[in-house]
Backbone as JSON Lines, residues from 0, in Angstrom:
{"i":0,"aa":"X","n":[8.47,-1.6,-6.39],"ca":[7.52,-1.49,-5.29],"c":[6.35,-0.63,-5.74]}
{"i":1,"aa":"X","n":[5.08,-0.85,-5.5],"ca":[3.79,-0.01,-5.66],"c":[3.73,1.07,-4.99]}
{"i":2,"aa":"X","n":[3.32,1.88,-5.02],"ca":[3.18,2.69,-4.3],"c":[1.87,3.05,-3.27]}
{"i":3,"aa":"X","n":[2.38,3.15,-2.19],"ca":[1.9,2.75,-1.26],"c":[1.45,3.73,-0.65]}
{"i":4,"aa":"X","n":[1.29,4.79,-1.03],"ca":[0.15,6.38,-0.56],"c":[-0.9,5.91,-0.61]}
{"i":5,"aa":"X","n":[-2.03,5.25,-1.36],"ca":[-3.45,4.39,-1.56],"c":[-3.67,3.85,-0.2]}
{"i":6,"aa":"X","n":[-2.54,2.98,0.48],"ca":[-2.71,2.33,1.45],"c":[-3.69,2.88,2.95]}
{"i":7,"aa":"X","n":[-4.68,1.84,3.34],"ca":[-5.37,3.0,4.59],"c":[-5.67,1.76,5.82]}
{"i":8,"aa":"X","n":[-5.39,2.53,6.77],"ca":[-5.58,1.46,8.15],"c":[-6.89,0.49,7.32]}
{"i":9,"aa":"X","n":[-7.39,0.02,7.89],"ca":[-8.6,-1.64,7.8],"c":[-8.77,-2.02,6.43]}
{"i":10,"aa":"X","n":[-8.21,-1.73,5.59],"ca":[-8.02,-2.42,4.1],"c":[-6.64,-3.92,4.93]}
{"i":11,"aa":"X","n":[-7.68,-4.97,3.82],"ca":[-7.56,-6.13,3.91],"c":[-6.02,-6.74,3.48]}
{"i":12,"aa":"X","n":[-5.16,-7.11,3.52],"ca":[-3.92,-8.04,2.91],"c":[-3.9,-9.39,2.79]}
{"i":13,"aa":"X","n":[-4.05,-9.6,1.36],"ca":[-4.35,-10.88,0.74],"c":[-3.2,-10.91,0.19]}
{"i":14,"aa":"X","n":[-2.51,-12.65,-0.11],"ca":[-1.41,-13.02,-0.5],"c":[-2.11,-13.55,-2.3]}
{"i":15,"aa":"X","n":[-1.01,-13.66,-2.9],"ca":[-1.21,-13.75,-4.42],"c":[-1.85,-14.84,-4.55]}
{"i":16,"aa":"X","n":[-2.4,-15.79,-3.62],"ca":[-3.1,-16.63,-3.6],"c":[-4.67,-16.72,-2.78]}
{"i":17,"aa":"X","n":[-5.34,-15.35,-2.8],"ca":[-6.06,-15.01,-1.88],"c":[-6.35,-15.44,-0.28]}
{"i":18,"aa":"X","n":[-4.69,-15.71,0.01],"ca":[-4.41,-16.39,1.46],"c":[-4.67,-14.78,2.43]}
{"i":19,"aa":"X","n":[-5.7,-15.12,3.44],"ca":[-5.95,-14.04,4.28],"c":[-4.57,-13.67,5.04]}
{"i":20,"aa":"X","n":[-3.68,-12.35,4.78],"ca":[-2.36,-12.29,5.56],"c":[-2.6,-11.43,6.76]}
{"i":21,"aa":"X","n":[-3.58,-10.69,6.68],"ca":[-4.21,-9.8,7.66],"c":[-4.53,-8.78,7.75]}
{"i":22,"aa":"X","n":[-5.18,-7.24,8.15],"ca":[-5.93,-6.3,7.98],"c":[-4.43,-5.33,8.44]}
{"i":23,"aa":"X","n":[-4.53,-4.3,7.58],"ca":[-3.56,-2.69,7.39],"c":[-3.5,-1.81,8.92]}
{"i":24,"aa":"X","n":[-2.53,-1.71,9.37],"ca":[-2.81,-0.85,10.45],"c":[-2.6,0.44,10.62]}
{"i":25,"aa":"X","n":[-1.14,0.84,9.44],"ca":[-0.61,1.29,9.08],"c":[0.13,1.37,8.28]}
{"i":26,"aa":"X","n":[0.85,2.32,7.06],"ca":[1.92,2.3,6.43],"c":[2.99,3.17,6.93]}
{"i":27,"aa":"X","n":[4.54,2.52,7.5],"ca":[5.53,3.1,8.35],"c":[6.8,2.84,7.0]}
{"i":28,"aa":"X","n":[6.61,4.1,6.76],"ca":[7.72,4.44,5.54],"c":[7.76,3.34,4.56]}
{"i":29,"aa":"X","n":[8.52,2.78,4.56],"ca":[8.48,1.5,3.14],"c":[7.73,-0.12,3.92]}
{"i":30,"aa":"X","n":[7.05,0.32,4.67],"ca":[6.39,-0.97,5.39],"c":[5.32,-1.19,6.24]}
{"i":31,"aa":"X","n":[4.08,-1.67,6.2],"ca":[2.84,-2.29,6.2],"c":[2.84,-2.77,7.81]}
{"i":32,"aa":"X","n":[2.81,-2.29,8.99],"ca":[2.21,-2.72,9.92],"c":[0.88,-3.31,9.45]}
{"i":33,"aa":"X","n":[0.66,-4.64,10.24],"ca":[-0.42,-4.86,10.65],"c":[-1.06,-4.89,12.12]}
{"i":34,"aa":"X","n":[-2.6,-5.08,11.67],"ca":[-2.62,-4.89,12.99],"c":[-2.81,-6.24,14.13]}
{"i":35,"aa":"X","n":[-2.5,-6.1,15.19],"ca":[-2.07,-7.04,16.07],"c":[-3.09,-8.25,16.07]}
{"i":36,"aa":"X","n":[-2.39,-9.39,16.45],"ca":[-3.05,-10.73,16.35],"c":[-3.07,-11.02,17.97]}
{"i":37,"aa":"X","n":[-3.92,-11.18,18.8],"ca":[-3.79,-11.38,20.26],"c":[-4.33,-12.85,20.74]}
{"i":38,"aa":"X","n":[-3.17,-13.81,19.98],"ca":[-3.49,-15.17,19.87],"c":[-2.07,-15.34,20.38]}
{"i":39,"aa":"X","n":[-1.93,-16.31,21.49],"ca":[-0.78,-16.74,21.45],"c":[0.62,-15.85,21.8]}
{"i":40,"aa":"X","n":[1.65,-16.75,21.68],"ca":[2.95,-16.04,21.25],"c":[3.34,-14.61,20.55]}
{"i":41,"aa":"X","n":[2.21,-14.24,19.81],"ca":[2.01,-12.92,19.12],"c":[0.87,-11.73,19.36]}
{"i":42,"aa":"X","n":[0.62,-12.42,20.54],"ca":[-0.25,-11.28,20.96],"c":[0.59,-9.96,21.28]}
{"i":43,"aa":"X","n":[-0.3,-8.91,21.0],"ca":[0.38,-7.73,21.72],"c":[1.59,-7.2,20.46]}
{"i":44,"aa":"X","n":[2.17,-8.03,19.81],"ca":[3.3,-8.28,18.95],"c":[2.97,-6.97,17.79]}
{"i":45,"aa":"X","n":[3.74,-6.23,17.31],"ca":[3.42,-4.91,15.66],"c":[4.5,-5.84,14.85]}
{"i":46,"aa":"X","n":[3.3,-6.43,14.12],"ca":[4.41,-7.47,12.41],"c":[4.28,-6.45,11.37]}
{"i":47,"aa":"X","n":[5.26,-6.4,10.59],"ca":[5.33,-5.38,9.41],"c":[5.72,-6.41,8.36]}
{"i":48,"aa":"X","n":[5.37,-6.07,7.11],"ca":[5.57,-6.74,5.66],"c":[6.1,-5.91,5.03]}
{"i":49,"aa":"X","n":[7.14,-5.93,4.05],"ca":[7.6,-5.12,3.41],"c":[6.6,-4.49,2.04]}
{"i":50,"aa":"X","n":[6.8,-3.31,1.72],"ca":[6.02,-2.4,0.99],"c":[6.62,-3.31,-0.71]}
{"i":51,"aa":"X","n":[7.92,-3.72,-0.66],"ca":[8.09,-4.21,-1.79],"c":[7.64,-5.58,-2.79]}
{"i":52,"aa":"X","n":[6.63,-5.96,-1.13],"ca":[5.45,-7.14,-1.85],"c":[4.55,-6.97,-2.72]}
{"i":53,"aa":"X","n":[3.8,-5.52,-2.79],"ca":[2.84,-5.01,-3.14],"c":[2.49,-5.23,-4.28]}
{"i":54,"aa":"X","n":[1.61,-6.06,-4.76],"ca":[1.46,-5.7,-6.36],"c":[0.75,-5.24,-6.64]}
{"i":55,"aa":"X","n":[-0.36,-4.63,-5.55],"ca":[-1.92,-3.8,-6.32],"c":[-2.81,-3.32,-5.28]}
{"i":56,"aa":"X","n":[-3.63,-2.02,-5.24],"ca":[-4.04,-1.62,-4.03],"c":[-5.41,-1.56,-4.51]}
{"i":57,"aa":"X","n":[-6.34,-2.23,-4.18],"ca":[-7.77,-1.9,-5.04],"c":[-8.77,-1.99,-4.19]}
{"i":58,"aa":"X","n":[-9.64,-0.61,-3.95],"ca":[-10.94,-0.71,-3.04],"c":[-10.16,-0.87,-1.66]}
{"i":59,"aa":"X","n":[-11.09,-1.85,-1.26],"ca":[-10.57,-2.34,0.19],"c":[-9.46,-3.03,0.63]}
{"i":60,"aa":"X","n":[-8.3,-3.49,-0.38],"ca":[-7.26,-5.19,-0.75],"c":[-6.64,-3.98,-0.97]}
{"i":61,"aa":"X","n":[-5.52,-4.58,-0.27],"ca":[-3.93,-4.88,-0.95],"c":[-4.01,-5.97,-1.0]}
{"i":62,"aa":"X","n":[-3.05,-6.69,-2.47],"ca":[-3.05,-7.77,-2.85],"c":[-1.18,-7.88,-3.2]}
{"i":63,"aa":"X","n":[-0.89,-8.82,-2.18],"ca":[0.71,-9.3,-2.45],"c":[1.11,-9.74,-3.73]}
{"i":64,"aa":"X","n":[2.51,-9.7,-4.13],"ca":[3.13,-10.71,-5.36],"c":[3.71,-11.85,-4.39]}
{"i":65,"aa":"X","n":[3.5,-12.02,-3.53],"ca":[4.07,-12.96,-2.6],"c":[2.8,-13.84,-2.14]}
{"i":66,"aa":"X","n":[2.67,-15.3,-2.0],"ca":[1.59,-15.71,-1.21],"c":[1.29,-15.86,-0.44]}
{"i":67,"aa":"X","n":[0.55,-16.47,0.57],"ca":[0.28,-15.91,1.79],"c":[1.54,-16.42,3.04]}
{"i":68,"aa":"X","n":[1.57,-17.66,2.16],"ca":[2.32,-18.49,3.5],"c":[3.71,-17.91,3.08]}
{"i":69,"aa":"X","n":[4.29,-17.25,2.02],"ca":[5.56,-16.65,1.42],"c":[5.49,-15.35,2.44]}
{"i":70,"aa":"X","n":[4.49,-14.71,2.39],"ca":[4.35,-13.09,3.03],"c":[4.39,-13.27,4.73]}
{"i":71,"aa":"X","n":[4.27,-14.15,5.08],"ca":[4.24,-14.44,6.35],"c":[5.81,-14.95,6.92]}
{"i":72,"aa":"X","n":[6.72,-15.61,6.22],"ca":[7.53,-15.75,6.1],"c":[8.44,-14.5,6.4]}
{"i":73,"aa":"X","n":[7.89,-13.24,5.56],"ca":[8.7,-12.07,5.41],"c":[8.27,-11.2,6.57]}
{"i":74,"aa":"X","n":[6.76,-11.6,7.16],"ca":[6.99,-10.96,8.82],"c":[8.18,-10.34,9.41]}
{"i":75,"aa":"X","n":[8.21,-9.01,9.58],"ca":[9.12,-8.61,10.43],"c":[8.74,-8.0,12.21]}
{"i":76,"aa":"X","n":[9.53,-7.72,12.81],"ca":[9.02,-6.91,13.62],"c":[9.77,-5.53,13.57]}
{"i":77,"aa":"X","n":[9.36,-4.81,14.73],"ca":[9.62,-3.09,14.63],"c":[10.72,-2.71,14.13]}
{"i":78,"aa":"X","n":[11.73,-3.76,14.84],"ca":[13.05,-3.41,14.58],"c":[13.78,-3.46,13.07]}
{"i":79,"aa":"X","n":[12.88,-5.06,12.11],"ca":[13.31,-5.09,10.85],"c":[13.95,-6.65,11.5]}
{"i":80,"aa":"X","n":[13.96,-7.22,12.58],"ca":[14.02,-8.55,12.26],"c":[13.42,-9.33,12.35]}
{"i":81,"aa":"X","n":[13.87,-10.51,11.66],"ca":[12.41,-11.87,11.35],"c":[11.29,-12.25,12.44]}
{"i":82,"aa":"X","n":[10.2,-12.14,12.6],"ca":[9.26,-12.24,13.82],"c":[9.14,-13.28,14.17]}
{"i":83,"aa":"X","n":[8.98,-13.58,15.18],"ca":[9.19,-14.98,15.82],"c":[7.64,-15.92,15.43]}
């Protein structure tokens, strides 16, 4: 896992395929809140990605080893299970 102290709320999350995964809201111990999508079914919703996607923190990007539609997959919610 990268280390993830670099990490800062509105830095961008791009999947290893420069798939837009969504903007930083926070880092909550080993995991990447983002911040909320108020579309739908997931509005209102806190999705977290695991910190062990990370392959690189640069400027404004975090950039996944996972791609986008892979990192989305790994969506969790608060609790640590799969997000709907």
């Amino acid at each position: 896992m990268h280390d993830l102290s670099g990490i800062k709320a509105g830095m961008k999350v791009l999947g290893a395929d420069d798939a837009r995964v969504g903007i930083v809201a926070s880092v909550d111990e080993d995991r990447i809140r983002l911040e909320a999508v108020d579309i739908g079914s997931h509005a209102g919703h806190k999705h977290y990605i695991p910190g062990g996607i990370v392959a690189i923190v640069e400027e404004n990007t975090v950039r996944l080893s996972a791609t986008g539609a892979n990192a989305v997959l790994l969506d969790e919610e608060i609790d640590g299970s799969p997000a709907d």
